[in-house]
Every structure is written in C-alpha cells, then in structure tokens.
mmCIF file of C-alpha atoms in Angstrom:
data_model
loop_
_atom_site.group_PDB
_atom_site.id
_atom_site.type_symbol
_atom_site.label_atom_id
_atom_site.label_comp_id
_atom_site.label_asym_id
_atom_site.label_seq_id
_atom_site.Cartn_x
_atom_site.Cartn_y
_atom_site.Cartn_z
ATOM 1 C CA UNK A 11 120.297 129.461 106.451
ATOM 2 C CA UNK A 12 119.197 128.098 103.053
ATOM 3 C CA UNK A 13 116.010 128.744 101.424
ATOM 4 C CA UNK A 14 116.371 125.677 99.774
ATOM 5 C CA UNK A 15 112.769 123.443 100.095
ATOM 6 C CA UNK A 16 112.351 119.504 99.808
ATOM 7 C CA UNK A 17 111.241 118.859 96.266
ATOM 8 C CA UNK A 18 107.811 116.590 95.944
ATOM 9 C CA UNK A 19 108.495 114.355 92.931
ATOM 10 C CA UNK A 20 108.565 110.546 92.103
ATOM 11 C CA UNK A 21 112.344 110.463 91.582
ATOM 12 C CA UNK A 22 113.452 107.448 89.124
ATOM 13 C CA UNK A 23 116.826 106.711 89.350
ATOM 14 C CA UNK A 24 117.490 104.985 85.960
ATOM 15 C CA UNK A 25 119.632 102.061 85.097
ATOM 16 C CA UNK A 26 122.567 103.222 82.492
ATOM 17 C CA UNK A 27 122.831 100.705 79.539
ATOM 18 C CA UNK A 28 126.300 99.533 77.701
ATOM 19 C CA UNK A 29 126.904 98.456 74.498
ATOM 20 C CA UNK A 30 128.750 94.951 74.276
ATOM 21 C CA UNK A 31 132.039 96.744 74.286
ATOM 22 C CA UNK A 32 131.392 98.084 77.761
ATOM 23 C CA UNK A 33 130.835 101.999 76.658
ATOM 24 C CA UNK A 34 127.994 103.899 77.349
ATOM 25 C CA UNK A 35 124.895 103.313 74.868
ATOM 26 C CA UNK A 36 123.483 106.906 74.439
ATOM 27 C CA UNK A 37 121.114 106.684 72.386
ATOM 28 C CA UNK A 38 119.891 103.264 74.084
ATOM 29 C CA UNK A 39 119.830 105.729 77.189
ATOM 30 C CA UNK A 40 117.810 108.098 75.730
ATOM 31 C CA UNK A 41 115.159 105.414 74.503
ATOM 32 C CA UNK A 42 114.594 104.463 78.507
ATOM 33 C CA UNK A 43 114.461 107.493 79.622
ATOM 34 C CA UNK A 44 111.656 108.651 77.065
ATOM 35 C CA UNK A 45 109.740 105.730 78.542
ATOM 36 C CA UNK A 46 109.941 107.602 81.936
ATOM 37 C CA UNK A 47 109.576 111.103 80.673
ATOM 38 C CA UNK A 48 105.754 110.629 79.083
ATOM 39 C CA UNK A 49 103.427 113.695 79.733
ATOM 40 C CA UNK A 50 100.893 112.124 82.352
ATOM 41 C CA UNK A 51 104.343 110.371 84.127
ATOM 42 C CA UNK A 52 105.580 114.105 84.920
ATOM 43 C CA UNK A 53 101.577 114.910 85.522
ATOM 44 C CA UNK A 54 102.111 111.803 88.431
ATOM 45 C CA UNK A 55 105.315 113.593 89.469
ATOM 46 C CA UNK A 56 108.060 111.616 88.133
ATOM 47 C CA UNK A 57 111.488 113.197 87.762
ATOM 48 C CA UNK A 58 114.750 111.998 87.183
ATOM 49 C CA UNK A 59 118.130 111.609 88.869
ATOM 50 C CA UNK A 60 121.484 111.492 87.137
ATOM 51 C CA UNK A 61 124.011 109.071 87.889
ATOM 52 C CA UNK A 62 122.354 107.209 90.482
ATOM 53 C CA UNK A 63 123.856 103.708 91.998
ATOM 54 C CA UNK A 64 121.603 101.733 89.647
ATOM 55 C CA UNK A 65 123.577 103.765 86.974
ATOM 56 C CA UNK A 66 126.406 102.716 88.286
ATOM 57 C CA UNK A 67 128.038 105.956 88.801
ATOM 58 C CA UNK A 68 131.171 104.025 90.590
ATOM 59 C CA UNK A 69 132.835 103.167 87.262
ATOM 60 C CA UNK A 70 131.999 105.947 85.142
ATOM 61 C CA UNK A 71 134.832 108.672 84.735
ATOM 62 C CA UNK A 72 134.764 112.403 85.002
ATOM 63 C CA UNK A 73 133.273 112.387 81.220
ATOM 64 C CA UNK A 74 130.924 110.071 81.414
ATOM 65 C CA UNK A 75 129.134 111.403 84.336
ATOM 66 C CA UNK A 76 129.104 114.704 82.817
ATOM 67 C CA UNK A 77 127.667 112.830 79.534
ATOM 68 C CA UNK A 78 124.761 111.329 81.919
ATOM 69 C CA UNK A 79 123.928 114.631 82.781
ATOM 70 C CA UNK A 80 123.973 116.419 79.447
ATOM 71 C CA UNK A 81 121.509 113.512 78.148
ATOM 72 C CA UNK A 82 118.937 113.288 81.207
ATOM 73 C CA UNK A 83 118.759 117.744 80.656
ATOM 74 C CA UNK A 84 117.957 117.357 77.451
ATOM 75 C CA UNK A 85 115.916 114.946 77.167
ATOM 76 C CA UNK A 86 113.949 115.854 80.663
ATOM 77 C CA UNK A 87 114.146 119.840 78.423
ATOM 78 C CA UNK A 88 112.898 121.782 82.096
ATOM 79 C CA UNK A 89 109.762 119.717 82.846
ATOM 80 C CA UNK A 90 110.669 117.978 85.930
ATOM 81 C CA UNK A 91 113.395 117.971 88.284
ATOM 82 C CA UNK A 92 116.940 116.895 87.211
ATOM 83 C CA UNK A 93 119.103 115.590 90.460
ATOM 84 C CA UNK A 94 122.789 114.443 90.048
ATOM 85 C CA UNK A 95 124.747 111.663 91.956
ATOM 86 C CA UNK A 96 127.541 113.224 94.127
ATOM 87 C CA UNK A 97 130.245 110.716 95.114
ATOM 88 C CA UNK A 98 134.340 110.149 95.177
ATOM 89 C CA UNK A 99 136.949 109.106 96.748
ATOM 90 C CA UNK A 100 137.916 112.771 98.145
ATOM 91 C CA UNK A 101 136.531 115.576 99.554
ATOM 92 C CA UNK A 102 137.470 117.558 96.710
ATOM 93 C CA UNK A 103 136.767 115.125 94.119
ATOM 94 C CA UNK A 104 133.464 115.893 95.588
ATOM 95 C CA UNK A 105 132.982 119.269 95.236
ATOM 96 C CA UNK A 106 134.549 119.032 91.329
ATOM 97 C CA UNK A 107 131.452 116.665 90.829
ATOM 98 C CA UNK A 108 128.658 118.579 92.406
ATOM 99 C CA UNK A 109 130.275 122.153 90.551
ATOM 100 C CA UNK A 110 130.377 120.068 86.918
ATOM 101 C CA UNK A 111 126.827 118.931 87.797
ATOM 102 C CA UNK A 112 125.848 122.610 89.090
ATOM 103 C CA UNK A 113 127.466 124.553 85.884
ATOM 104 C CA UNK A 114 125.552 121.896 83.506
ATOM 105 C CA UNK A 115 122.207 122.943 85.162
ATOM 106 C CA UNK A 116 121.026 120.263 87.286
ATOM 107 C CA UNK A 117 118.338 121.157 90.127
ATOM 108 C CA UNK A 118 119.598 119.493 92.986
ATOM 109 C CA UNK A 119 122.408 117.030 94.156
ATOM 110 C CA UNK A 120 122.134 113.688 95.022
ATOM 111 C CA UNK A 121 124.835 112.690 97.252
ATOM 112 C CA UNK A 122 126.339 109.730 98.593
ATOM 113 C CA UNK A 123 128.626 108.706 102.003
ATOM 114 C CA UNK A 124 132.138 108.737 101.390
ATOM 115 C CA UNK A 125 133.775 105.711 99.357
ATOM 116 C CA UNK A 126 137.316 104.606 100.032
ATOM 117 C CA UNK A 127 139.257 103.076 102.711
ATOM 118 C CA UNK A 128 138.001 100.910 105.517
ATOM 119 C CA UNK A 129 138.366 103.260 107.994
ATOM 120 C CA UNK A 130 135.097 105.686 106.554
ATOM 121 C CA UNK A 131 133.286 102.877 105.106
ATOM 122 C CA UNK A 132 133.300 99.558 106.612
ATOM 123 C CA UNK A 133 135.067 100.468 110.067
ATOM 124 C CA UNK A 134 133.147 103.828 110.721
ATOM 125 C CA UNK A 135 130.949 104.587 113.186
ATOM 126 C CA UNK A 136 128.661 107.382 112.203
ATOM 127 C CA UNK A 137 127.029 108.539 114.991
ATOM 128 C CA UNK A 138 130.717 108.850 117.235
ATOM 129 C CA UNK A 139 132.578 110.268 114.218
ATOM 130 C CA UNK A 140 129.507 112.209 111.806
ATOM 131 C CA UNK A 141 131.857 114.697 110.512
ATOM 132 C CA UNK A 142 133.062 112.425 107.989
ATOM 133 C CA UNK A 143 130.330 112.822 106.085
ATOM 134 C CA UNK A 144 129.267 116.328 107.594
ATOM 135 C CA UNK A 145 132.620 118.192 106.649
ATOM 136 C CA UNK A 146 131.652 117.137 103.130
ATOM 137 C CA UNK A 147 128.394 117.816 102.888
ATOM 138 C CA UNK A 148 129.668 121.282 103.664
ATOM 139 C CA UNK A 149 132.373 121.425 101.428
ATOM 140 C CA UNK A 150 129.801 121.037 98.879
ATOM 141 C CA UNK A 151 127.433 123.450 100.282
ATOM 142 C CA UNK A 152 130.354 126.082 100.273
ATOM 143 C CA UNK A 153 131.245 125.917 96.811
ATOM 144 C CA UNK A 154 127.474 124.515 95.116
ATOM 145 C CA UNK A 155 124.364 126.712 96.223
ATOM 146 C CA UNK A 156 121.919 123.806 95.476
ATOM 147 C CA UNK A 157 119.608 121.881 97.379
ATOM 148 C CA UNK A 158 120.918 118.237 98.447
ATOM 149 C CA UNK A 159 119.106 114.897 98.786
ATOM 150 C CA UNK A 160 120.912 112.529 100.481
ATOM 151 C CA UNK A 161 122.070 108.648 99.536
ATOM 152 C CA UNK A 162 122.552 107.693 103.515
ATOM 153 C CA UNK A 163 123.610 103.729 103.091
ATOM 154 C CA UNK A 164 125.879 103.014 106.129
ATOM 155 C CA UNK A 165 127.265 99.995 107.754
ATOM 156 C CA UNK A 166 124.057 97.320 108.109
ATOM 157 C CA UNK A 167 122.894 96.963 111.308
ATOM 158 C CA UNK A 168 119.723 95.213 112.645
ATOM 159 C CA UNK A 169 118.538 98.202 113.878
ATOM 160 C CA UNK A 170 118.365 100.103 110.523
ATOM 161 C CA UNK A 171 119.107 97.607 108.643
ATOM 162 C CA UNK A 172 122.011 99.279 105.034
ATOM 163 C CA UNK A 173 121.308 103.227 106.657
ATOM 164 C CA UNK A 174 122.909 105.742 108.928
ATOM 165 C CA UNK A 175 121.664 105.964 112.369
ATOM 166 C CA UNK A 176 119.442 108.568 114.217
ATOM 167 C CA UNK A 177 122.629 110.350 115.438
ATOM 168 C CA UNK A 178 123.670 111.195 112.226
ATOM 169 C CA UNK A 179 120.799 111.866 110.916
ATOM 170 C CA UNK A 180 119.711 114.181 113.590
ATOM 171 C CA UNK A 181 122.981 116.319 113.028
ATOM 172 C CA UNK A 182 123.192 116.165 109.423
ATOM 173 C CA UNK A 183 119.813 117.941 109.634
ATOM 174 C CA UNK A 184 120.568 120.175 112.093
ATOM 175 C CA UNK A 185 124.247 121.449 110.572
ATOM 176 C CA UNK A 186 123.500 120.917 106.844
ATOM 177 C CA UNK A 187 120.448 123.292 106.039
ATOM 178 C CA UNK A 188 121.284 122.335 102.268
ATOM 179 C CA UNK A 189 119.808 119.035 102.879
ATOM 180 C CA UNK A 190 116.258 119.061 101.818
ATOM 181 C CA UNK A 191 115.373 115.169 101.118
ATOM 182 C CA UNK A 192 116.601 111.706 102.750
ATOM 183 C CA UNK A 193 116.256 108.543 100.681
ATOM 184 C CA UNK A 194 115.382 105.795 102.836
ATOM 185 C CA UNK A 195 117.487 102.384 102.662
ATOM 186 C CA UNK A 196 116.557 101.196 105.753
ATOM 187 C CA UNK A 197 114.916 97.851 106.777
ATOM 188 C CA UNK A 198 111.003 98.210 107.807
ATOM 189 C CA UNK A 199 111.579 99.053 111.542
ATOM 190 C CA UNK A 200 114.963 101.574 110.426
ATOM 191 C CA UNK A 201 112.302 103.181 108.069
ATOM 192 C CA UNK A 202 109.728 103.891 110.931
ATOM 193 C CA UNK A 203 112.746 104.959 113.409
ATOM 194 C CA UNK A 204 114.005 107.818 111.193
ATOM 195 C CA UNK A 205 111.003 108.890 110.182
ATOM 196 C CA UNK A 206 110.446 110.166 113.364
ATOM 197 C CA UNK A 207 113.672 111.648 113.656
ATOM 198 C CA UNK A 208 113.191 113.373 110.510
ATOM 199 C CA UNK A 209 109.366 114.519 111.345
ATOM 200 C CA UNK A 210 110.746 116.150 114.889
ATOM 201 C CA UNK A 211 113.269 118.300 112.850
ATOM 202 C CA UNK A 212 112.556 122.004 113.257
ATOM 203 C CA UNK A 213 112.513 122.314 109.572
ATOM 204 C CA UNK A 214 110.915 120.150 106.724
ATOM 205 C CA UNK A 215 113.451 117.252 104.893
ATOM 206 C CA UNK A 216 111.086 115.403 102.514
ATOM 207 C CA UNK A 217 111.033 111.298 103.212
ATOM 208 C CA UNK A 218 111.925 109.578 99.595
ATOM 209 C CA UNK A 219 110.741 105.933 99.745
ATOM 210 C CA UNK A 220 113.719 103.405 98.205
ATOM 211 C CA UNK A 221 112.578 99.987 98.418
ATOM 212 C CA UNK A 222 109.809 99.552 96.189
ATOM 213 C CA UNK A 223 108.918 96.205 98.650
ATOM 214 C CA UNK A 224 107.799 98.141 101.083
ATOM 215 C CA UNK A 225 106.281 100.892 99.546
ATOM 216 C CA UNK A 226 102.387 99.920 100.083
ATOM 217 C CA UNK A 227 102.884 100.462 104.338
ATOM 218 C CA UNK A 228 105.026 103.468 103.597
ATOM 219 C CA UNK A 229 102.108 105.248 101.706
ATOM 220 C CA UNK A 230 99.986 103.778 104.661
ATOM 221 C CA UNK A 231 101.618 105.489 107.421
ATOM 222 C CA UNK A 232 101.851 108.617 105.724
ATOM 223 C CA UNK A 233 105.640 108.093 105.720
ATOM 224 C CA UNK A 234 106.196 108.912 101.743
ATOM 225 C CA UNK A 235 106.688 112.304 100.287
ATOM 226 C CA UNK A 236 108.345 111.055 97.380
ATOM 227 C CA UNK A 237 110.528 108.622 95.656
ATOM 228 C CA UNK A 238 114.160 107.801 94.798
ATOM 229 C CA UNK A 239 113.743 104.730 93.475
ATOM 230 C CA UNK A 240 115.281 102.181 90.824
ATOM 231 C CA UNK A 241 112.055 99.818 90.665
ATOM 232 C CA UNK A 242 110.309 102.113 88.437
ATOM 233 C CA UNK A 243 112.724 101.273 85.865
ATOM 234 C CA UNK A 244 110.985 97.547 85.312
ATOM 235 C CA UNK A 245 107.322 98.224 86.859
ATOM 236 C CA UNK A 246 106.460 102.304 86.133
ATOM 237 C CA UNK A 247 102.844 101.701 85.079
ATOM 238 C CA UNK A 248 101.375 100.009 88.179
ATOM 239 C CA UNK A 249 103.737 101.494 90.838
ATOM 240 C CA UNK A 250 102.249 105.015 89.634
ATOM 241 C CA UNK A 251 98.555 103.721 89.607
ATOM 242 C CA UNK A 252 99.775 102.173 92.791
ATOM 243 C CA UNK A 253 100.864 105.438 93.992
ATOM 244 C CA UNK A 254 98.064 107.744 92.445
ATOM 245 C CA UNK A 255 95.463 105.070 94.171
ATOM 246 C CA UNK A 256 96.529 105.521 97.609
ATOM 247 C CA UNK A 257 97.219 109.461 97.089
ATOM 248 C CA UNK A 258 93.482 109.439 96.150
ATOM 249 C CA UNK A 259 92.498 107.944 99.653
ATOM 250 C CA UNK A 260 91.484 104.309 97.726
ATOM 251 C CA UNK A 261 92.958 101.756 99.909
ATOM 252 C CA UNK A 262 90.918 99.306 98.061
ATOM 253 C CA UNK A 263 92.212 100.017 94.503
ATOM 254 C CA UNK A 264 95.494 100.290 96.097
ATOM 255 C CA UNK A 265 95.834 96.839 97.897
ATOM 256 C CA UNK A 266 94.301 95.558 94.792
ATOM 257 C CA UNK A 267 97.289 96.363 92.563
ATOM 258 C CA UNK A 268 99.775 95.626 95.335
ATOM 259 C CA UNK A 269 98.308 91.912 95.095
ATOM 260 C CA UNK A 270 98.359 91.817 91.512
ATOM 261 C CA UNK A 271 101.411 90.250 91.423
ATOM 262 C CA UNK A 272 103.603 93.874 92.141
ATOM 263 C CA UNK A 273 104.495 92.774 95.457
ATOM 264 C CA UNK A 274 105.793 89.634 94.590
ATOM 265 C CA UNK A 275 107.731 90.849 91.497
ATOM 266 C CA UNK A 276 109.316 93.663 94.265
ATOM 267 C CA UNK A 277 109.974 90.995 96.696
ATOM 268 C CA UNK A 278 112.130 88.698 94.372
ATOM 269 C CA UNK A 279 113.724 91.702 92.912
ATOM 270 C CA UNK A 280 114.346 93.049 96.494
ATOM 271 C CA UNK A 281 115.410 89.772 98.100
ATOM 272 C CA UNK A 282 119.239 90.207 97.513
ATOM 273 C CA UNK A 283 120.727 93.445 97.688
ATOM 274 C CA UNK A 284 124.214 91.745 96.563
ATOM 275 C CA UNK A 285 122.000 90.955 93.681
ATOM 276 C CA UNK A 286 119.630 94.280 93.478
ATOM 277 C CA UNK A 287 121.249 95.976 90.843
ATOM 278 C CA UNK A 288 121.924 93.530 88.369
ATOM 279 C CA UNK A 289 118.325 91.971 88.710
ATOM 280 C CA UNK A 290 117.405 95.913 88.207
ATOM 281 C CA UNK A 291 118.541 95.837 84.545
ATOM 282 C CA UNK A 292 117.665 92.411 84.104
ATOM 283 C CA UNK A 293 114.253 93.116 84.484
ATOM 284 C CA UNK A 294 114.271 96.561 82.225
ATOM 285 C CA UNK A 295 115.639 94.550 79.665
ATOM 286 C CA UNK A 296 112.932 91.833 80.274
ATOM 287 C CA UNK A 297 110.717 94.815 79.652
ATOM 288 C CA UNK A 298 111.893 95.505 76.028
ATOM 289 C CA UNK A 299 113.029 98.820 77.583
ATOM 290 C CA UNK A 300 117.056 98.993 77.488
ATOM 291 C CA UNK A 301 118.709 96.429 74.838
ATOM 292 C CA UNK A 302 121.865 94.398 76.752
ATOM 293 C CA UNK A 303 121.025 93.567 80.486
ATOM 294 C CA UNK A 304 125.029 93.214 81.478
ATOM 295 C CA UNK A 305 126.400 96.008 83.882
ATOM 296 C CA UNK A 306 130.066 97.057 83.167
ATOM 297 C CA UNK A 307 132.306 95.154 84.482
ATOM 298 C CA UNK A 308 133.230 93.522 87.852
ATOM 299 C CA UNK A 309 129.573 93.897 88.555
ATOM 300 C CA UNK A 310 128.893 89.962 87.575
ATOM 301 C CA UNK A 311 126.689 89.099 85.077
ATOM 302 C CA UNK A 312 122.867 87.572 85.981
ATOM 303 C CA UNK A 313 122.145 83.981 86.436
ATOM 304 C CA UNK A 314 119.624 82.067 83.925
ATOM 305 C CA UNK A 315 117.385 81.314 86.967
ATOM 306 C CA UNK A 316 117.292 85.014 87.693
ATOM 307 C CA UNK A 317 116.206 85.522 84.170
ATOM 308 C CA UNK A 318 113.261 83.295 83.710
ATOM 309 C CA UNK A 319 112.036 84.250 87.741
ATOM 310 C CA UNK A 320 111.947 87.861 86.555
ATOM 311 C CA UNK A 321 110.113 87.447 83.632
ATOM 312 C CA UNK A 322 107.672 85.066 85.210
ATOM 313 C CA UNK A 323 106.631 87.547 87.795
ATOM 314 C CA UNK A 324 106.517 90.610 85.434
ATOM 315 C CA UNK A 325 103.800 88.895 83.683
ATOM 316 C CA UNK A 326 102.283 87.978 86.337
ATOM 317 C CA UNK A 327 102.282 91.744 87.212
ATOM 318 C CA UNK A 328 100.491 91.624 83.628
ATOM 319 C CA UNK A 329 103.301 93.524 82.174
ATOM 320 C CA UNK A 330 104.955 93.260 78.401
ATOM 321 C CA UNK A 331 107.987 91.392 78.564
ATOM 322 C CA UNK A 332 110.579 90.445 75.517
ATOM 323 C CA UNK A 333 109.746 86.579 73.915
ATOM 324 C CA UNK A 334 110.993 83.725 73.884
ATOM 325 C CA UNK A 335 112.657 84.025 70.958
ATOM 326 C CA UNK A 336 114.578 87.144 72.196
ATOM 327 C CA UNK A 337 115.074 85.301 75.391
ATOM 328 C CA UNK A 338 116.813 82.861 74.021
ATOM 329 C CA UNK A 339 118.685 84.422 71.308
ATOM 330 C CA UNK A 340 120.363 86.868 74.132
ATOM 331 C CA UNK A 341 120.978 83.752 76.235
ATOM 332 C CA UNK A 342 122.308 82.273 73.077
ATOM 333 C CA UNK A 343 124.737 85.566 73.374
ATOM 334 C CA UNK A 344 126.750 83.920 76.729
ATOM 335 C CA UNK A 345 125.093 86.866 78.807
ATOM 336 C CA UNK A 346 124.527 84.680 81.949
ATOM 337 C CA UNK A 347 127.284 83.665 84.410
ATOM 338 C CA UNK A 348 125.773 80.018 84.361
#
C-alpha cells in the first residue's frame, strides 16, 4: 500500500507562452511564474504544476516538457509543491514521461486519460472497460514511486458533465493507492456526485476544485481541499482573498468578492470550453502578465470580441489590465482570427 498522502495546496496550472516563431519563451515563462511564486502566495498555499493542459502539454516534445520542468524547479527552488503532467499516446510513452519528470525532481504526477484512437477516447466507456486507464496508472506506479493526482476528463455526459463516472472513480481509488488527489471537471451536479464517491473511500483522495465558476458553492459545501486550476493565471489576487475569506469562516467578505465582478469574469471565461484555453492566455496577457496571447498552433487564435469582453470584465474585477495603446498595437500585429 502507498504511504503516499493528498497534498493541500492551491495548485496553478500555468499557461506556457511562445514567442512569434512558435518556440517556447523561457524567460517570458519565468516572468509569469514569479507572479505566482510571491512569498504570501505560497503562505495562501499556492503551488505549481508542470505541463498542465493550459500549457498545452499536447504539442510539446520530449524536450520541451522536460524544459517546463527544469524552469518551474528552479524557479519554485523547494518552497511549494512541483506536480508534472503525465500524458501520451502509449502506455510506455507514459511511464518515459512520469520517470523524466521523477529523475528531474518533481513531487508528484499529474496525469491524464489516455489520448489516441477513438476506441479509448471518444468511443470508450469507462465504467465497462476502466482498465484502460487503470493498467496505466499502474504501469506508472510500478516504475515511478510518486504520489499521483489525477486529470479525469472523459466522454461528456449530462450526468457529469467532461469527467469519468462513479465506476471508475470508485475503482481507480480502490486499485491505485498512488492516487492521492482528483481534479474535478465535472458540471455542478457531476461535482456533488463524486464527491461523495470520493468522501466514502476507505482512504483520503484530496478534492482539487477546476472550474474557477463554481468555486464559491464548492468552498460552501465543504467540497474543496485544494486547487488545480488555470483561472489563477488571469485573476490570482481576488481568487486567493476569495479563498482565504471563506477558509476564515467570512461568508460575508467572501460573497462580497465573488460579486465584485469575479464571477462574471469566470463565467465568460468558463462559458466555452472549445474556447477555455485560448481565452485563458488571452486574459494573462490582458493582465500584462505573459507577452503574446497566441497558443501554438492548430489551437486557433482568439477573436477581437473575445479580447475587448475579457478586458472589460477584468476591470470590472478591478484588476490591471494592458492599454489601449498596447491593445491595439498587438491587434495591429494580425493576432486575432477576425
């Protein structure tokens, strides 16, 4: 049985910028990340995870998600948690990622369904067939003694909404003892359901809260015992006072800066997953944070309307965005799709 235990941290999973020839920006990587990585943000909990989705670890090579790595250790230098994004298109292509992530240090791995052909993504049914994810969760396990948190999207369904089922999840828990922490994707009424199932487990798995736009009833019902979430990239400074309110047992305070215009910046942000991820680095670059907003390509490039939404509602969230000027000048730059 592992002795591995759920970790208790605000887990950002930060957007990776590119240069306008496509490549990595490092040092443009670095600069966002020091945002994060301020002493009273790791006071609040905040850690970081390596090659997450919003970092689009799906078209970086071998290299390049070692590279992520490298830069979130050093510049994180052992005072938070460092997880790193497990995913590929075989079974051993996903042990070779979690032992590269493992031999460069990392604290925990952050790992994703399989990716591939129809049959295990689109087509697959994971409560009849589980062991398509469970024989690799084990592979891992075998070869990489570190804890795992879990990326469960699956097939959407109106039940859970983009998130495996209770089956799965029940067995997952129940084979896998390397599993400490479940990131929750799921719709509001997915979120409650595997709550429960993860609550009734004979052993603790910690319940990371995802969607940002729900985040004020998932600190209400006690579901919340951390984070993996990209919306910290855009909004850090209320969501932690938003956080820190309700963790001090002020509902008041709390609903106050949910109304303050977070909640409606979330909910446009939020509103299109087929859009989440580009309106993501949109709005970090809105924020003067990261400095090109385009994801590498075919992830499409953001619409104009996007643009000016997302920087109406972060200041209405009264937060620092770029001007006008910049604004334009970028737009000037043919960085929109229309």
């Amino acid at each position: 049985m592992s002795s591995h235990v759920p970790f208790k941290n605000l887990f950002i999973t930060p957007v990776l910028p590119f240069g306008p020839d496509g490549a990595p920006d490092w040092e443009d990587y670095r600069r966002l990340l020091r945002v994060f990585l301020t002493p009273a943000n790791i006071e609040a909990g905040v850690a970081i995870i390596a090659n997450p989705e919003a970092g689009e670890l799906y078209t970086l090579d071998r290299e390049e998600r070692n590279e992520v790595v490298r830069v979130v250790l050093d510049e994180v230098a052992g005072r938070t948690p460092v997880l790193a994004g497990v995913v590929h298109v075989t079974t051993a292509g996903y042990v070779e990622c979690a032992a590269d992530a493992a031999e460069l240090g990392v604290d925990g791995l952050f790992v994703f369904p399989p990716i591939g052909a129809g049959d295990i993504t689109l087509a697959w049914n994971p409560d009849a067939y589980p062991e398509v994810f469970i024989d690799i969760l084990k592979a891992i396990a075998a070869e990489v003694d570190l804890p795992q948190v879990l990326h469960p999207v699956g097939r959407v369904t109106q039940q859970f909404g983009p998130g495996l089922g209770a089956g799965i999840t029940r067995r997952i828990i129940e084979e896998v003892p390397q599993v400490v922490g479940w990131k929750m994707t799921y719709n509001y009424d997915g979120y409650r359901a595997i709550t429960r199932v993860i609550r009734a487990a004979d052993r603790e798995v910690g319940i990371y809260s995802a969607l940002a736009v729900y985040m004020h009833e998932n600190l209400a019902d006690g579901a919340f015992d951390g984070t993996s979430s990209g919306a910290f990239n855009y909004a850090i400074e209320p969501m932690i006072q938003h956080i820190e309110a309700w963790r001090a047992g002020d509902v008041v305070r709390a609903t106050e800066i949910w109304h303050s215009g977070l909640s409606a910046l979330h909910e446009y942000i939020f509103a299109d997953y087929g859009r989440l991820h580009i309106r993501y680095k949109v709005a970090t670059w809105l924020r003067g944070f990261i400095e090109n907003p385009l994801m590498r390509a075919p992830m499409p490039r953001p619409h104009k309307f996007e643009i000016r939404e997302i920087r109406r509602l972060l200041a209405d969230t009264g937060l620092s965005v770029r001007s006008d000027a910049e604004i334009a000048e970028a737009l000037a730059r043919n960085i929109t799709a229309g």
